[in-house]
Amino acid sequence: MADEEVATKAPESDAQETSATGDTKAQEGPSMGVYISKPSDYPHQPSKLLLFLSSGTGIHSKNNQLQADKYASEGFVVVAPDQFGGDALSNTATDPTAAPDTNASMIEKVKMGFADTAKAFMIDMWLARQSQEKVLPLLHKVIEGAKDEFADAVANGDGIYAVGYCFGGKYVLLLGSELPDTVAKGQTMKDEEQGVVTHGPQIKAGAIAHGTQITKDDIESLKVPVTMACTENDPLFPDEVRAEAQKYLVDNNITHEIQVFPGVPHELKAPTPTQSDDPTGLNVCLYCFNGGCCSERDHAKLHYQSTKHPLVLNIKRTRKKIKREEPPQKISKLAIAAETEEDRFDTTTAVRCYECRVENVDKTSGKLPAVVDAVLKANTFARQAEVQAWEQEITPCEHTLCLKQEAARQIESQDLGHCSMCELKENLWLCLQCGNLGCGRQQFGGVGGNSHGLKHTELTSHAVAVKLGSLTPDGTADIYCYACNEERTDPELAAHLAHWGINIAEREKTERSLTEMQIEQNLRWEFSMTTEDGKVLKPLFGEGFTGLKNLGNSCYLASVLQCLFSIPAFRDRYYHPQDPPPFAEKPAEDLETQLRKVADGILSGRYSYPDSDVTASEDSPYIPHQRGLPPAMLKHLIGRGHEEFSTMRQQDAFELLLHLFKLIARSPHPAPAQDPVKVFRFVMEQRLQCISCNRVRYRSDEQDNISIPVPVRRKLRVINSDSSDEKPKDEFEPVTLKECLDILTGAEEVDLTCPVCGSKAGFTKRSLFKTFPDVLAVNARRFELVNWVPTKLDVPVVVDDEPFNLDAYMSSGQQDGEEILPEEQSDPATKFTPNQASLEQLEVMGFPRVRCEKALHATGNGGADEAMNWLFAHMDDPDIDAPLELKAPVGSGAAATAGVVDRESVEMMAAMGIGAPQARKALKETGGDVNRAVDWVFSHPNDQGDFDSEGSNPGNGHSGQGVAGSADLPARFRLQSIVCHKGSSIHAGHYVAFIRKPIPHDDNGDGDNGGAAGDEEVSWVLYNDEKVVRAVHQQVEEMKKFAYVYFFMRI
């Protein structure tokens, strides 16, 4: 039997031709073209006869043959006649006798859309030739022959059954009708012959799918049960004809079923071979190797006109035919297998000359062979950066390589049955140093654990353990090093186990390995694409509904781009469908070009249509999604030179957003174009007030986002002693967005010495909005440190769709009677006074005073604990005992006093992997000293930083543009889009975007998410990589509670 996925394609689609491989070899009828497919156990087991009437592609279409094979596998003897008498609507993809032709024939021009008028004419002429007078006699001959050859199948089914697709649907209805004898035999009925002799139905029951040219007369003589699968607004089977047909069937008590599928196109056309790319191919310039399309938009020609580079290499790729001989191999390791271009495509090339207008230059002339060969062998920069095949690399460490075991002994089998500290009998880890058996951590998938193996390590400092249930006779196992906190390998595992009397050759694997559990977890990172009642969410296609293909852990990029290009400022800046692309010597390295390219792809809708390579069977609930655009060039460009974004690893979507803001803000925006990030910018005003003398200081910082703290309130858990060992998942009380904003803007006390009154009582600090942006980007911080690793918490934040007011968070500015603190004239970087209490605590612990002062200075007087951690980390520094020397660094002095940080210092820290907000905060806290700022960041892991853009720096590109944002009130905002994350870590899991936008009105849809607006209604749309669907209300409400980034639009 052929592969089911291919065999159940809609038969009229020859998108992917594959060799037909029935359960028995398909046959040709002896007297005429007939395709026959029989069950593998026929005639030993009884079968029924099925007449298969194909679409216009005929019986030579491999997909039609595969569909016939599919019915045969269900127990039918399938007879598929050539109802067109050798005149099927075919091309070289469907006609096995047609010779390949390098020059495009008329039918090829028709299918490519180059001659719409010719197309209509050719189709009409073909249909005119396929008359009842021609087709019905052919069918009667086949039926009569089938009754003789397969009499047992006809008798077993008490008649003949029929199924018809497209063109064949009409003739299923005619064969199931009671017709005048002449008409039934294909003759033209004369007036005097009406009603004289009738010919009864030729079939027992019928089924049709998206029938073509069906009229009211075809229905009104139907006498047998029938089922119809129809498309909505089908010009080839109009709705009014379908309605009359249904009325006739009801009035005459004929058993019937009619299913209508909305949004499914139906067009009678010649079959087209699947092209993964544009059928005209890609032109690669042989001078500068720029690639350009050569179809309707013809960017290759534009490149020639601007550079005068005449020679190009045209490359066309056609997806190869796929034949699966066996089911896909089961995943057995944490790996992604590489797939080459040769595995997927057939490639043809031709050299063209624009200047001479020659379409096929001899590729063997001059230097062309070497250049063409180099182009075909070269990898694109995106391919060079991509991980072709990745597998988690597990290596030994010093602790496994240098393992010293205690005295050897024989561990009895009964002592390997449960944890030494509890009764847990699974997830057991053997300490290879002393032979202790302890349970592991609780793991994904309900595997229990009380961390007694880790407890043993804390008590004894024994680092290396092996998971007993993962041992296999071939010597593989899960080995964990608690000192490295990583999975490791042990080259001498067999010997180390034999030391404790364990023969690895006799062990049998009884539990899943860590890799297998990680694979299982990764495979579950998928947002539901169905409703609660099991219905598949409806895909959306058209302008603004184009998905982005996942390049491998690139969902964070796709989600952010979808949200950004749903904002008018980004659309206006980068989407110019009527303009030619900007001129750039190296378009692949030009941010303007790549952003306009992505904007055109996402917004135009020209790439938003169902994937032609995926066609579901008629009764399948699966709805093909679009293929999605791969944003490979943009990903490479924005990640170039960045330690994290240049990799294929999962990244933080919020950090990418800030990175994009920086790149876009620094790129040129020639008038009248404006920086689209401008709509995100606003000013926060910070107010410091001395607790003793009440003097105040105001500072304004320009920002493009806020990061709100989410309070964590765990729900109380009732511990049941009879429950399983599995640790229950933490649950949290919901919080409101207002509560988070109140915490962000609330007053807090900070330890500072007043420069006027000298008081060490400290200051109160509060930050409020001085202006509001047009679009407010909000990052919800739902993390806490667990063993120094940021772990995401599922704390629900309640955010309504309704507009809300932020007027209460507006700063009132300096008030009458407030006395302003004078600016410090001296350079704060040359003065340092350690916190006396912290200094005394450290000295009591035995640390020398010099080291204590240096630690407190490095941690910004953050306290004894932070300073002690710094000391432990820097004990081996060669200058640890050198006296503290304070120098005025770049960015210090008056600038540092004014709260301004040096951009170069921020970039230097960014190169170390430190985010800009954390870098700015650290530099401000340490007087601009980069070395101290780095230490400050690591000693303040919970501090999210100062989200102040570089706009406060007079030397950057934003100066002279006025105050960012608007101080006008009321400040009303409404949720526009969200980026959601599923997974326990921001560096794993999956990102999707939900965007509130107008979509075409659907009377059957869920209209709870917005009101109608003419022919459109506002609703939520889910962007899950290449999948774009209309989200349901319940799904959106749930995801809003756990979103990672919120975008609010000012209204």
PDB file of C-alpha atoms in Angstrom, residues 761-896:
ATOM      1  CA  ALA A 761      19.356  57.594  56.841  1.00  0.00           C
ATOM      2  CA  GLY A 762      18.922  57.169  53.116  1.00  0.00           C
ATOM      3  CA  PHE A 763      16.538  58.398  50.445  1.00  0.00           C
ATOM      4  CA  THR A 764      13.121  57.513  49.121  1.00  0.00           C
ATOM      5  CA  LYS A 765      13.031  56.872  45.397  1.00  0.00           C
ATOM      6  CA  ARG A 766      10.029  56.800  43.085  1.00  0.00           C
ATOM      7  CA  SER A 767       9.728  56.676  39.295  1.00  0.00           C
ATOM      8  CA  LEU A 768       6.651  57.849  37.389  1.00  0.00           C
ATOM      9  CA  PHE A 769       5.815  58.620  33.771  1.00  0.00           C
ATOM     10  CA  LYS A 770       6.725  62.105  32.589  1.00  0.00           C
ATOM     11  CA  THR A 771       5.393  61.307  29.109  1.00  0.00           C
ATOM     12  CA  PHE A 772       3.559  58.352  27.596  1.00  0.00           C
ATOM     13  CA  PRO A 773       4.403  56.506  24.339  1.00  0.00           C
ATOM     14  CA  ASP A 774       2.081  55.647  21.471  1.00  0.00           C
ATOM     15  CA  VAL A 775       2.902  51.973  22.029  1.00  0.00           C
ATOM     16  CA  LEU A 776       3.868  50.715  25.475  1.00  0.00           C
ATOM     17  CA  ALA A 777       6.015  47.562  25.524  1.00  0.00           C
ATOM     18  CA  VAL A 778       5.809  45.734  28.851  1.00  0.00           C
ATOM     19  CA  ASN A 779       7.931  42.798  29.978  1.00  0.00           C
ATOM     20  CA  ALA A 780       6.462  40.718  32.794  1.00  0.00           C
ATOM     21  CA  ARG A 781       9.216  39.431  35.104  1.00  0.00           C
ATOM     22  CA  ARG A 782       7.989  36.066  36.336  1.00  0.00           C
ATOM     23  CA  PHE A 783      11.313  34.587  37.400  1.00  0.00           C
ATOM     24  CA  GLU A 784      13.009  33.542  40.557  1.00  0.00           C
ATOM     25  CA  LEU A 785      16.482  32.121  41.129  1.00  0.00           C
ATOM     26  CA  VAL A 786      16.592  28.402  41.896  1.00  0.00           C
ATOM     27  CA  ASN A 787      20.169  27.272  42.542  1.00  0.00           C
ATOM     28  CA  TRP A 788      21.314  30.466  40.786  1.00  0.00           C
ATOM     29  CA  VAL A 789      19.343  29.513  37.658  1.00  0.00           C
ATOM     30  CA  PRO A 790      16.474  31.811  36.549  1.00  0.00           C
ATOM     31  CA  THR A 791      13.300  29.727  36.619  1.00  0.00           C
ATOM     32  CA  LYS A 792      10.034  30.931  35.122  1.00  0.00           C
ATOM     33  CA  LEU A 793       6.973  30.976  37.359  1.00  0.00           C
ATOM     34  CA  ASP A 794       3.441  30.608  36.036  1.00  0.00           C
ATOM     35  CA  VAL A 795       1.980  33.553  37.943  1.00  0.00           C
ATOM     36  CA  PRO A 796      -1.225  34.658  36.177  1.00  0.00           C
ATOM     37  CA  VAL A 797      -1.454  38.399  35.428  1.00  0.00           C
ATOM     38  CA  VAL A 798      -5.001  39.535  34.703  1.00  0.00           C
ATOM     39  CA  VAL A 799      -5.099  41.868  31.685  1.00  0.00           C
ATOM     40  CA  ASP A 800      -8.414  42.964  30.153  1.00  0.00           C
ATOM     41  CA  ASP A 801      -9.176  43.685  26.509  1.00  0.00           C
ATOM     42  CA  GLU A 802     -10.947  46.852  27.553  1.00  0.00           C
ATOM     43  CA  PRO A 803      -9.055  50.187  27.514  1.00  0.00           C
ATOM     44  CA  PHE A 804      -7.508  51.314  30.792  1.00  0.00           C
ATOM     45  CA  ASN A 805      -6.190  54.652  32.062  1.00  0.00           C
ATOM     46  CA  LEU A 806      -2.616  55.367  33.208  1.00  0.00           C
ATOM     47  CA  ASP A 807      -3.205  58.958  34.340  1.00  0.00           C
ATOM     48  CA  ALA A 808      -2.578  57.943  37.962  1.00  0.00           C
ATOM     49  CA  TYR A 809       1.038  57.088  37.068  1.00  0.00           C
ATOM     50  CA  MET A 810       1.821  60.548  35.652  1.00  0.00           C
ATOM     51  CA  SER A 811       4.555  62.461  37.448  1.00  0.00           C
ATOM     52  CA  SER A 812       3.535  65.864  38.770  1.00  0.00           C
ATOM     53  CA  GLY A 813       7.113  67.188  38.528  1.00  0.00           C
ATOM     54  CA  GLN A 814       8.735  69.603  40.953  1.00  0.00           C
ATOM     55  CA  GLN A 815       6.297  71.078  43.449  1.00  0.00           C
ATOM     56  CA  ASP A 816       6.234  74.541  44.975  1.00  0.00           C
ATOM     57  CA  GLY A 817       8.333  74.739  48.106  1.00  0.00           C
ATOM     58  CA  GLU A 818      10.554  71.742  47.251  1.00  0.00           C
ATOM     59  CA  GLU A 819      14.257  72.396  47.751  1.00  0.00           C
ATOM     60  CA  ILE A 820      16.470  70.860  45.089  1.00  0.00           C
ATOM     61  CA  LEU A 821      19.632  68.994  46.037  1.00  0.00           C
ATOM     62  CA  PRO A 822      22.703  70.647  44.499  1.00  0.00           C
ATOM     63  CA  GLU A 823      24.659  68.672  41.920  1.00  0.00           C
ATOM     64  CA  GLU A 824      27.899  67.180  43.243  1.00  0.00           C
ATOM     65  CA  GLN A 825      30.926  68.901  41.768  1.00  0.00           C
ATOM     66  CA  SER A 826      33.515  66.307  42.671  1.00  0.00           C
ATOM     67  CA  ASP A 827      33.963  63.111  40.750  1.00  0.00           C
ATOM     68  CA  PRO A 828      32.162  60.367  42.689  1.00  0.00           C
ATOM     69  CA  ALA A 829      34.429  57.743  41.155  1.00  0.00           C
ATOM     70  CA  THR A 830      37.399  59.102  43.152  1.00  0.00           C
ATOM     71  CA  LYS A 831      35.582  58.814  46.481  1.00  0.00           C
ATOM     72  CA  PHE A 832      34.332  55.688  48.173  1.00  0.00           C
ATOM     73  CA  THR A 833      33.043  55.218  51.707  1.00  0.00           C
ATOM     74  CA  PRO A 834      32.366  51.589  52.551  1.00  0.00           C
ATOM     75  CA  ASN A 835      29.240  50.748  54.496  1.00  0.00           C
ATOM     76  CA  GLN A 836      30.494  50.570  58.055  1.00  0.00           C
ATOM     77  CA  ALA A 837      28.159  47.802  59.226  1.00  0.00           C
ATOM     78  CA  SER A 838      29.012  45.583  56.269  1.00  0.00           C
ATOM     79  CA  LEU A 839      32.721  46.322  56.714  1.00  0.00           C
ATOM     80  CA  GLU A 840      32.616  45.249  60.362  1.00  0.00           C
ATOM     81  CA  GLN A 841      30.750  42.035  59.542  1.00  0.00           C
ATOM     82  CA  LEU A 842      33.354  41.051  56.956  1.00  0.00           C
ATOM     83  CA  GLU A 843      36.245  41.844  59.290  1.00  0.00           C
ATOM     84  CA  VAL A 844      34.677  39.722  62.022  1.00  0.00           C
ATOM     85  CA  MET A 845      34.698  36.813  59.542  1.00  0.00           C
ATOM     86  CA  GLY A 846      38.459  37.204  59.294  1.00  0.00           C
ATOM     87  CA  PHE A 847      38.809  38.982  55.931  1.00  0.00           C
ATOM     88  CA  PRO A 848      41.552  41.664  55.746  1.00  0.00           C
ATOM     89  CA  ARG A 849      40.283  45.253  55.639  1.00  0.00           C
ATOM     90  CA  VAL A 850      41.760  45.908  52.193  1.00  0.00           C
ATOM     91  CA  ARG A 851      39.884  42.961  50.748  1.00  0.00           C
ATOM     92  CA  CYS A 852      36.678  43.999  52.503  1.00  0.00           C
ATOM     93  CA  GLU A 853      36.844  47.529  51.113  1.00  0.00           C
ATOM     94  CA  LYS A 854      37.585  46.221  47.638  1.00  0.00           C
ATOM     95  CA  ALA A 855      34.643  43.791  47.790  1.00  0.00           C
ATOM     96  CA  LEU A 856      32.213  46.457  49.022  1.00  0.00           C
ATOM     97  CA  HIS A 857      33.437  48.826  46.335  1.00  0.00           C
ATOM     98  CA  ALA A 858      32.998  46.194  43.610  1.00  0.00           C
ATOM     99  CA  THR A 859      29.462  45.361  44.747  1.00  0.00           C
ATOM    100  CA  GLY A 860      28.364  48.965  45.174  1.00  0.00           C
ATOM    101  CA  ASN A 861      28.012  48.690  48.961  1.00  0.00           C
ATOM    102  CA  GLY A 862      25.428  46.011  48.343  1.00  0.00           C
ATOM    103  CA  GLY A 863      25.856  44.363  51.736  1.00  0.00           C
ATOM    104  CA  ALA A 864      28.043  41.830  53.524  1.00  0.00           C
ATOM    105  CA  ASP A 865      26.572  38.780  51.778  1.00  0.00           C
ATOM    106  CA  GLU A 866      27.168  40.109  48.275  1.00  0.00           C
ATOM    107  CA  ALA A 867      30.652  41.296  49.206  1.00  0.00           C
ATOM    108  CA  MET A 868      31.483  37.891  50.713  1.00  0.00           C
ATOM    109  CA  ASN A 869      30.385  36.130  47.501  1.00  0.00           C
ATOM    110  CA  TRP A 870      32.606  38.505  45.544  1.00  0.00           C
ATOM    111  CA  LEU A 871      35.537  37.714  47.839  1.00  0.00           C
ATOM    112  CA  PHE A 872      35.133  33.955  47.369  1.00  0.00           C
ATOM    113  CA  ALA A 873      35.039  34.441  43.593  1.00  0.00           C
ATOM    114  CA  HIS A 874      38.173  36.642  43.550  1.00  0.00           C
ATOM    115  CA  MET A 875      40.339  34.930  46.195  1.00  0.00           C
ATOM    116  CA  ASP A 876      42.929  34.000  43.561  1.00  0.00           C
ATOM    117  CA  ASP A 877      43.183  37.468  41.991  1.00  0.00           C
ATOM    118  CA  PRO A 878      46.884  38.506  41.987  1.00  0.00           C
ATOM    119  CA  ASP A 879      45.975  42.036  43.174  1.00  0.00           C
ATOM    120  CA  ILE A 880      43.465  40.962  45.814  1.00  0.00           C
ATOM    121  CA  ASP A 881      45.616  42.455  48.587  1.00  0.00           C
ATOM    122  CA  ALA A 882      46.602  45.598  46.694  1.00  0.00           C
ATOM    123  CA  PRO A 883      45.175  48.854  48.123  1.00  0.00           C
ATOM    124  CA  LEU A 884      41.974  50.108  46.468  1.00  0.00           C
ATOM    125  CA  GLU A 885      42.816  52.610  43.741  1.00  0.00           C
ATOM    126  CA  LEU A 886      40.018  54.797  42.450  1.00  0.00           C
ATOM    127  CA  LYS A 887      40.415  56.329  39.019  1.00  0.00           C
ATOM    128  CA  ALA A 888      38.049  58.523  37.086  1.00  0.00           C
ATOM    129  CA  PRO A 889      36.930  56.333  34.169  1.00  0.00           C
ATOM    130  CA  VAL A 890      35.400  57.362  30.885  1.00  0.00           C
ATOM    131  CA  GLY A 891      31.852  58.462  31.480  1.00  0.00           C
ATOM    132  CA  SER A 892      32.487  59.573  35.051  1.00  0.00           C
ATOM    133  CA  GLY A 893      32.559  63.056  36.505  1.00  0.00           C
ATOM    134  CA  ALA A 894      29.716  65.390  35.674  1.00  0.00           C
ATOM    135  CA  ALA A 895      28.232  62.998  33.183  1.00  0.00           C
ATOM    136  CA  ALA A 896      28.039  60.186  35.709  1.00  0.00           C
TER     137      ALA A 896
END
